[in-house]
Short mmCIF file of C-alpha atoms in Angstrom, two decimals:
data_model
loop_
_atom_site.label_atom_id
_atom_site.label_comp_id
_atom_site.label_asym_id
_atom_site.label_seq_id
_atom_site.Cartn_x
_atom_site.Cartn_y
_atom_site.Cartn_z
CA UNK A 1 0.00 0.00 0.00
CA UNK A 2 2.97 2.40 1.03
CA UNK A 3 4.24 1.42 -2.49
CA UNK A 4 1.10 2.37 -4.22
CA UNK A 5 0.74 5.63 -2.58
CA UNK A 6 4.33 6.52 -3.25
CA UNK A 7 3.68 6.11 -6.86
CA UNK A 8 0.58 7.95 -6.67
CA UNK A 9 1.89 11.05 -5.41
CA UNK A 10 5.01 10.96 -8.21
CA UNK A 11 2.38 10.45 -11.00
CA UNK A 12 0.79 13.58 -9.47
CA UNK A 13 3.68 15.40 -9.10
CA UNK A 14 4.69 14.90 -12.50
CA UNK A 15 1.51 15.89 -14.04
CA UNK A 16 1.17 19.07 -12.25
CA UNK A 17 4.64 20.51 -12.93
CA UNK A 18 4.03 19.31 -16.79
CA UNK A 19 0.51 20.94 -16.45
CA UNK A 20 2.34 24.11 -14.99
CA UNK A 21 5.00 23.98 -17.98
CA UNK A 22 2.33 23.97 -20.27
CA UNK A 23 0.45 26.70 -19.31
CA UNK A 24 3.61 28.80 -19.20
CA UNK A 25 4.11 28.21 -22.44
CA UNK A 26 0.26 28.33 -23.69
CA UNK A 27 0.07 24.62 -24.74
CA UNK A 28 -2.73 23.99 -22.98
CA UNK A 29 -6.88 23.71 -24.37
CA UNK A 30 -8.74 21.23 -25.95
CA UNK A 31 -7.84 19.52 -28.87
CA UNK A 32 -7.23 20.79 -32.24
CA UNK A 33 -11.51 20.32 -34.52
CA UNK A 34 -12.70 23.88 -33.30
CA UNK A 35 -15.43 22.59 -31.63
CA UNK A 36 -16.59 25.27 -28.88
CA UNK A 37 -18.39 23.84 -26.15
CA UNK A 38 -17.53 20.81 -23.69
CA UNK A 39 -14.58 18.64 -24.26
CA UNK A 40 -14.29 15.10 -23.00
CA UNK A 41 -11.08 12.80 -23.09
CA UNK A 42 -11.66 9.58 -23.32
CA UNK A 43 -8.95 7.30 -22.48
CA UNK A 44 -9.85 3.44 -24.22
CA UNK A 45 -7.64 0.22 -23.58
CA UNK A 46 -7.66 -0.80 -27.41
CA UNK A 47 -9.45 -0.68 -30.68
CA UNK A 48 -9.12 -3.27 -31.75
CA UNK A 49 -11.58 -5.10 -29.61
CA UNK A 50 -15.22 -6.49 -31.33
CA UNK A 51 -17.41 -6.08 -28.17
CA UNK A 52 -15.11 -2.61 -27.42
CA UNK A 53 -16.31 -1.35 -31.19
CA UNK A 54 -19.96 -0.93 -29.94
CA UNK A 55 -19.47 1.07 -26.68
CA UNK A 56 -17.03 3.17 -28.96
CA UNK A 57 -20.23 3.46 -31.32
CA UNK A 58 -21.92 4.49 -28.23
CA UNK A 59 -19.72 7.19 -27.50
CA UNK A 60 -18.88 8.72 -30.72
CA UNK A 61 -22.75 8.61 -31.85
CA UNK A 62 -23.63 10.79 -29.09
CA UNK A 63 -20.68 13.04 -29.95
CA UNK A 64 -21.81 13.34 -33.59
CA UNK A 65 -25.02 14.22 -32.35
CA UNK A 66 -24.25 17.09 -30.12
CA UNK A 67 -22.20 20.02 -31.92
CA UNK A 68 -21.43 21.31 -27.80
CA UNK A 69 -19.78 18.62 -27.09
CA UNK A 70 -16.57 17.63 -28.75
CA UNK A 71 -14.72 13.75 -27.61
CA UNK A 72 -11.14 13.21 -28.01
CA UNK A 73 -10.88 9.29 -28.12
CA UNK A 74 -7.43 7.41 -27.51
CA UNK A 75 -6.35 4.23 -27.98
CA UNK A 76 -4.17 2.65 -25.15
CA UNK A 77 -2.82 -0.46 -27.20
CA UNK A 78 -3.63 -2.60 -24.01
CA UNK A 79 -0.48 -0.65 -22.34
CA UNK A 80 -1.33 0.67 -18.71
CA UNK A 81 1.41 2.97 -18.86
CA UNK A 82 0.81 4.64 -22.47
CA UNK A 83 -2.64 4.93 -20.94
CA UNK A 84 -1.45 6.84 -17.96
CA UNK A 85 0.28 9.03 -20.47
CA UNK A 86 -2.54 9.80 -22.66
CA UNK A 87 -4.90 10.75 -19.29
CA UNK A 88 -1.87 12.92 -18.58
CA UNK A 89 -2.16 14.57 -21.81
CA UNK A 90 -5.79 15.00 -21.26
CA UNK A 91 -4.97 17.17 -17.80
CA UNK A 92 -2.78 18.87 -19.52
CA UNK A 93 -4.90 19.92 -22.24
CA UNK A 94 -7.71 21.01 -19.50
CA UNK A 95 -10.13 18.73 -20.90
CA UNK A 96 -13.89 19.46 -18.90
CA UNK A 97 -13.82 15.89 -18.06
CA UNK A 98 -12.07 12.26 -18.85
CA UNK A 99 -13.89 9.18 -19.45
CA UNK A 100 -11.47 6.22 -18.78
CA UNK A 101 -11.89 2.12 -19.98
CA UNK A 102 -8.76 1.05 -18.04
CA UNK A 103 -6.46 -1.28 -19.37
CA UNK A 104 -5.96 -2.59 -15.93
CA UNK A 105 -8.41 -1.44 -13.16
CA UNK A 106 -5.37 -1.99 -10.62
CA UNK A 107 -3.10 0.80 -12.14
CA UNK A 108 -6.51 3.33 -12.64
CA UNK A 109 -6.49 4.83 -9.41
CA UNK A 110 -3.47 7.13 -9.97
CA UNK A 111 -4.92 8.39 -12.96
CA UNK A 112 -8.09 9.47 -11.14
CA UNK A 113 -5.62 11.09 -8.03
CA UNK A 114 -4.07 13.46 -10.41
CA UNK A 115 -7.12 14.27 -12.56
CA UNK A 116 -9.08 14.91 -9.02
CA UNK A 117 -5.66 17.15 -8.35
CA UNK A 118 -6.22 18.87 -11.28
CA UNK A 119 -10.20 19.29 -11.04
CA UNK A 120 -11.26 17.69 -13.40
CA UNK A 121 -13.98 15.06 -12.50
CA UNK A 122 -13.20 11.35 -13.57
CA UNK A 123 -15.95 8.64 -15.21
CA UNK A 124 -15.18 5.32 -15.14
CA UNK A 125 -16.58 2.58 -17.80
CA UNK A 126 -17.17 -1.31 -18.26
CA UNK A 127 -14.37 -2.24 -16.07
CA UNK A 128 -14.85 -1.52 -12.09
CA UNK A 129 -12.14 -0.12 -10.46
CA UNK A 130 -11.48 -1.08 -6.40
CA UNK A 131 -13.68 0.53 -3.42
CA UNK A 132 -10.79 2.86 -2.92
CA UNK A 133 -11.01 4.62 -6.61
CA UNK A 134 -14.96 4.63 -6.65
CA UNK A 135 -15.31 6.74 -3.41
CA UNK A 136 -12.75 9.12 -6.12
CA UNK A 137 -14.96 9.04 -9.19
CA UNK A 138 -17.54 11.14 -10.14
CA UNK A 139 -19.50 7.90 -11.60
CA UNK A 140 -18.76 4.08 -12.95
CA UNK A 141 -21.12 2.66 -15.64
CA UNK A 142 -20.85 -0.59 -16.25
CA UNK A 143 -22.47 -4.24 -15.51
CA UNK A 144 -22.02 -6.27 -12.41
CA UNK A 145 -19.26 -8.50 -13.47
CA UNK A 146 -20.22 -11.18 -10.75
CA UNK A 147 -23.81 -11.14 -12.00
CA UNK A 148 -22.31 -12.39 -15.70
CA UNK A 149 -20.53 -15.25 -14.17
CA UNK A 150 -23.43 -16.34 -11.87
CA UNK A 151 -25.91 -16.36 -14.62
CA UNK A 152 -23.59 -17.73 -17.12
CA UNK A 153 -22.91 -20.62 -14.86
CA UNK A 154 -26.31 -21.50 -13.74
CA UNK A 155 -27.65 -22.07 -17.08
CA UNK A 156 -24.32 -24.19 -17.69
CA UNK A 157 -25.20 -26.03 -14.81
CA UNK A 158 -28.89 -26.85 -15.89
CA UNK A 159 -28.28 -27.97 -19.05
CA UNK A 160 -25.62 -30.17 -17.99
CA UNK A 161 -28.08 -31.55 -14.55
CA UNK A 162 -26.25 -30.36 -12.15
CA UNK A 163 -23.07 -32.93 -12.93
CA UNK A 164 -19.87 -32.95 -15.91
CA UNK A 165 -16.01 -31.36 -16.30
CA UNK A 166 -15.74 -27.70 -16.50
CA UNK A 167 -12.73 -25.47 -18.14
CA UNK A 168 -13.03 -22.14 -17.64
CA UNK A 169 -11.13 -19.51 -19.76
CA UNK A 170 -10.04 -16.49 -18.22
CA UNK A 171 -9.72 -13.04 -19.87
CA UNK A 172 -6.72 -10.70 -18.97
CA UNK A 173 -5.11 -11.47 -16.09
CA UNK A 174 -5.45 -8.12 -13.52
CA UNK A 175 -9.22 -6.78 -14.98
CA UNK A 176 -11.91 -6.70 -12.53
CA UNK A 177 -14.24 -8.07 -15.39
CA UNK A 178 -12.14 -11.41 -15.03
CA UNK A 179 -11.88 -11.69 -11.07
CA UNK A 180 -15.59 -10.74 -11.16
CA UNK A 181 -16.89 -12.88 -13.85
CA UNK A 182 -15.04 -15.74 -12.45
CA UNK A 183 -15.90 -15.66 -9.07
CA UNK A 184 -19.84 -15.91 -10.32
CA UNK A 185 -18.59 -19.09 -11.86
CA UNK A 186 -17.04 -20.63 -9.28
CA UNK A 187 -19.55 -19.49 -6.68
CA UNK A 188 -22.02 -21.86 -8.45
CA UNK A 189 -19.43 -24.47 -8.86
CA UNK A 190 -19.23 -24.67 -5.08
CA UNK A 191 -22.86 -24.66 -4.84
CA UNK A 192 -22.69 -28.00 -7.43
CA UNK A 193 -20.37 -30.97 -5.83
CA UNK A 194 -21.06 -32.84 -9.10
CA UNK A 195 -19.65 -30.13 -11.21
CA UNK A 196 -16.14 -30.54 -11.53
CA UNK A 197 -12.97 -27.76 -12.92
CA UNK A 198 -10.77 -29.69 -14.68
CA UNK A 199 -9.12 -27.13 -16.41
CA UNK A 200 -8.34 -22.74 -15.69
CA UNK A 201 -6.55 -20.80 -17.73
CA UNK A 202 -6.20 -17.41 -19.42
CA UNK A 203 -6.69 -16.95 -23.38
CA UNK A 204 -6.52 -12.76 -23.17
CA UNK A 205 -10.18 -12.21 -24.62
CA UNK A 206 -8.97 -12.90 -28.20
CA UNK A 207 -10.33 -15.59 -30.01
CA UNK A 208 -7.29 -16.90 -31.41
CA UNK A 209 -5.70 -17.69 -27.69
CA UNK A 210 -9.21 -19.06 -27.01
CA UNK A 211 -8.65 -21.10 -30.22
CA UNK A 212 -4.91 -22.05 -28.83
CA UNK A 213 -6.26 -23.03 -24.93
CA UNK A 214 -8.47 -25.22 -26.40
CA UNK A 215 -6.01 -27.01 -28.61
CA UNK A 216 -3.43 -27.46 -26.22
CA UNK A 217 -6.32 -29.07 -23.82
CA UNK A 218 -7.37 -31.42 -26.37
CA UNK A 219 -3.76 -32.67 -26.87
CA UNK A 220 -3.66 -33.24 -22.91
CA UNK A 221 -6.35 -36.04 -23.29
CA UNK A 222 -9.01 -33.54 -20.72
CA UNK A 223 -12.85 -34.43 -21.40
CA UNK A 224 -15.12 -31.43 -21.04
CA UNK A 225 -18.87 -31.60 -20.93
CA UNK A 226 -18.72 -27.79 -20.56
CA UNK A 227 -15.97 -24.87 -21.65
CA UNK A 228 -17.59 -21.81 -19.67
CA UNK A 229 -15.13 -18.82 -21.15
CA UNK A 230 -14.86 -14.98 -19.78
CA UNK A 231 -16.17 -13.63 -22.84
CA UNK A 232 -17.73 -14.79 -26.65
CA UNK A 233 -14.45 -14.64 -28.29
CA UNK A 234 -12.87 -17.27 -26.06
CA UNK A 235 -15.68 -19.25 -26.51
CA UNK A 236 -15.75 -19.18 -30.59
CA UNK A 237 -11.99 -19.75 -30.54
CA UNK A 238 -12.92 -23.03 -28.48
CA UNK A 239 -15.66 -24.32 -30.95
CA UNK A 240 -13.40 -23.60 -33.87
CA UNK A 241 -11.09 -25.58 -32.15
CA UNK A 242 -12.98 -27.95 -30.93
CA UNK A 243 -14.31 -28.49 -34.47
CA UNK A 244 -11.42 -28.58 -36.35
CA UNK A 245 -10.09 -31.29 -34.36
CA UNK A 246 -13.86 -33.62 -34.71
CA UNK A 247 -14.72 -33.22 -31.30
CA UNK A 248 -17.13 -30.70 -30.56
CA UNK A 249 -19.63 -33.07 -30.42
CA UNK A 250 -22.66 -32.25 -27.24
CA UNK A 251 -20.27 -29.72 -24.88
CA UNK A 252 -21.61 -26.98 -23.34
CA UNK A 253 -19.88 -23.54 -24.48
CA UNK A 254 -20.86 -20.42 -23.05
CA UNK A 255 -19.83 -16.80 -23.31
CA UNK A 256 -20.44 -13.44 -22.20
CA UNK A 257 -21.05 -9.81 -23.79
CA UNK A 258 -23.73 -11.05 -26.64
CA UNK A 259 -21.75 -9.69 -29.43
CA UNK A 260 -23.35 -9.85 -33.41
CA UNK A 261 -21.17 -12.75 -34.29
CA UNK A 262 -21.46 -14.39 -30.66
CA UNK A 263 -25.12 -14.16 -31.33
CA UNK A 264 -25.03 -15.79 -34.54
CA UNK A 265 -23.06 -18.51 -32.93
CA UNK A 266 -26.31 -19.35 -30.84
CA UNK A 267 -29.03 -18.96 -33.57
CA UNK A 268 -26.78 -21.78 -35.33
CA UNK A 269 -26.84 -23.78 -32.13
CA UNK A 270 -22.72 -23.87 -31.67
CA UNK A 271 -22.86 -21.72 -28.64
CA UNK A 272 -25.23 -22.94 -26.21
CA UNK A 273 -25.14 -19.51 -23.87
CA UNK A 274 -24.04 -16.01 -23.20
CA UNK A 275 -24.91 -13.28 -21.27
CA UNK A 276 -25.98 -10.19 -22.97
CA UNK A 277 -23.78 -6.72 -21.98
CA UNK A 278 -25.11 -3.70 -23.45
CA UNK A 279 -22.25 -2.25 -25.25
CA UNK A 280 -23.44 0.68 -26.64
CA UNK A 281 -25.99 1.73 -23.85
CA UNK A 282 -22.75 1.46 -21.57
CA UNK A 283 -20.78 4.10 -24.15
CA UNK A 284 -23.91 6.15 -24.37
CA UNK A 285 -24.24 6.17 -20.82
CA UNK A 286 -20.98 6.74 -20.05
CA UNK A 287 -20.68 10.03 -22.40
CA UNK A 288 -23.99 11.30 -21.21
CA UNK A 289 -22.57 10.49 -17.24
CA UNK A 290 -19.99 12.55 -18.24
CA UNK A 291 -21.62 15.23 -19.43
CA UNK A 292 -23.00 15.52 -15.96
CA UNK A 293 -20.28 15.59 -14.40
CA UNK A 294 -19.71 18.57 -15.99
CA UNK A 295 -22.60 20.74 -15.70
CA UNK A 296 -21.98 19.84 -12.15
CA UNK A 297 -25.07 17.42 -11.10
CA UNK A 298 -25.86 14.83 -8.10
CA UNK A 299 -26.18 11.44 -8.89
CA UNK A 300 -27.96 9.04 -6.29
CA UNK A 301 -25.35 6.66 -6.64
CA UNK A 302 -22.34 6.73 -8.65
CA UNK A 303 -22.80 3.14 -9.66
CA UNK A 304 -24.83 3.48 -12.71
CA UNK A 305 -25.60 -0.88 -13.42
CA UNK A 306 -26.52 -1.59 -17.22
CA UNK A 307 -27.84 -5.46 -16.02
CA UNK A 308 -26.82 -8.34 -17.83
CA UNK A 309 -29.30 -10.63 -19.68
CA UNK A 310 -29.29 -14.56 -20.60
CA UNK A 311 -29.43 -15.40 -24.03
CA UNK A 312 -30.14 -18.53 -25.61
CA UNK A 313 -31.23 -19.79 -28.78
CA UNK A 314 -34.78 -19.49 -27.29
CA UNK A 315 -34.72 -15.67 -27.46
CA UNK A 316 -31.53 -14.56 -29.59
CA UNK A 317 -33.96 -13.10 -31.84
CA UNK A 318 -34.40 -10.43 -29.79
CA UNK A 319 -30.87 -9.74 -29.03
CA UNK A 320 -29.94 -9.91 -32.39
CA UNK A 321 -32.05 -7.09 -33.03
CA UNK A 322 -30.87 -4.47 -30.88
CA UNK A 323 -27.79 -4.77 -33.31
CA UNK A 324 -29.89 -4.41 -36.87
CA UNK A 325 -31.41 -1.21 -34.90
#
């Protein structure tokens, strides 16, 4: 903890004395479109992300639609300290307020010390950061990661009858989304003696490492009745490789986030189950949060929960929808 707060306060240093450089030399403002109004920086892990795309679309469709409001969007490459950097920049610039999808939700709270140093109020989105850093934010919008997992899990867990060999695939290591979503699996795991976890282990998100897991677990000789992964791409890397290799045959694989091509995955009856997060309504409610911040008003809670919803072949219909909208 000493450690933590040490670094803390040299972050903060740092950015004030370069925020203090800048304005002696009249480098600081917004950015550089000419919008006049309110400015937002928003600080993203990466772009190159499928689910990511549609809270981005959230985001920038609000910004398109409001000529007083002008978003600077960055892209973090998945690096915690480039991230830290570009929030820095932000402060620097004096943006009205910074919007920030961390790329690890351990190293967010020293961006939010020095952007509270430098008054400028902080919004968190789709990745929880600790107690600590929410008592610091103005707001977090998001989905109850533990509520995913739980969900997910239970309907695993019926279809199955309450018995069979689980492997669960783990996003990236250090995000609250994977502790989170996790611990809702395993919570029902301990609830079900005849439900076994054969196998744990992380494949990053990306479908190809979810393709790679799943390879290397066939090779070991493991039998699954059920691969329960941290989000959809994990889970279509394991049917594709669980396919390719003739084996796919009755088990279980579920996801989570309900993107378009998860979704198509369950209207063709390869994935059996994912949990539906609201993408854009989390970008759209994360600008608009913002926004608030701003103009200065009181929230009842700064926990602003966009739920999570089961989806199965039974009603993917529906779900499929809200992306032809």
């Amino acid at each position: 903890m000493k450690l933590k707060k040490i670094m803390s306060m040299l972050m903060i240093t740092i950015l004030t004395l370069g925020l203090l450089a800048a304005c002696a030399s009249g480098e600081t403002g917004g950015s550089d479109s000419g919008k006049d109004g309110i400015v937002i920086g928003a600080a993203m892990p990466v772009f190159d992300d499928k689910w990511l795309s549609y809270l981005y679309d959230g985001i920038k469709e609000y910004d398109e639609a409001h000529d007083d409001v002008e978003v600077s969007m960055v892209d973090a490459k998945n690096d915690a300290g480039k991230q830290f950097s570009q929030v820095e920049t932000f402060i620097v610039q004096q943006v009205d307020a910074i919007l920030i999808n961390p790329v690890e939700t351990d190293a967010v709270g020293p961006m939010v010390d020095a952007a509270n140093e430098a008054g400028i109020p902080v919004v968190v989105v789709n990745r929880m950061p600790d107690g600590e850093t929410m008592e610091k934010i103005y707001a977090y919008v998001g989905s109850e990661s533990v509520e995913a997992g739980t969900i997910q899990m239970e309907k695993v867990t019926e279809l199955l009858g309450g018995k069979g060999n689980i492997g669960i695939m783990n996003g990236t290591l250090g995000q609250e989304s994977v502790v989170n979503r996790t611990k809702g699996n395993k919570d029902v795991l301990e609830k079900n003696p005849d439900m076994k976890l054969v196998r744990e282990q992380t494949a990053d998100y990306q479908r190809s490492q979810g393709m790679t897991v799943m390879e290397n677990w066939i090779q070991a000789g493991d039998e699954f009745d059920a691969i329960v992964a941290n989000n959809d791409e994990m889970a279509i890397g394991a049917i594709m490789a669980l396919e390719a290799a003739g084996k796919r045959g009755d088990i279980i694989i579920a996801g989570i986030d309900g993107t378009i091509d998860a979704l198509e995955y369950v209207k063709d009856g390869k994935l059996n189950v994912t949990a539906f997060q609201d993408a854009y309504g989390q970008g759209k409610g994360a600008i608009e949060t913002a926004i608030k911040a701003v103009k200065g008003e009181k929230l009842e809670s700064n926990f602003i929960n966009i739920p999570f919803e089961l989806v199965t072949q039974e009603n993917v219909d529906e779900y499929i929808a809200k992306w032809e909208k």
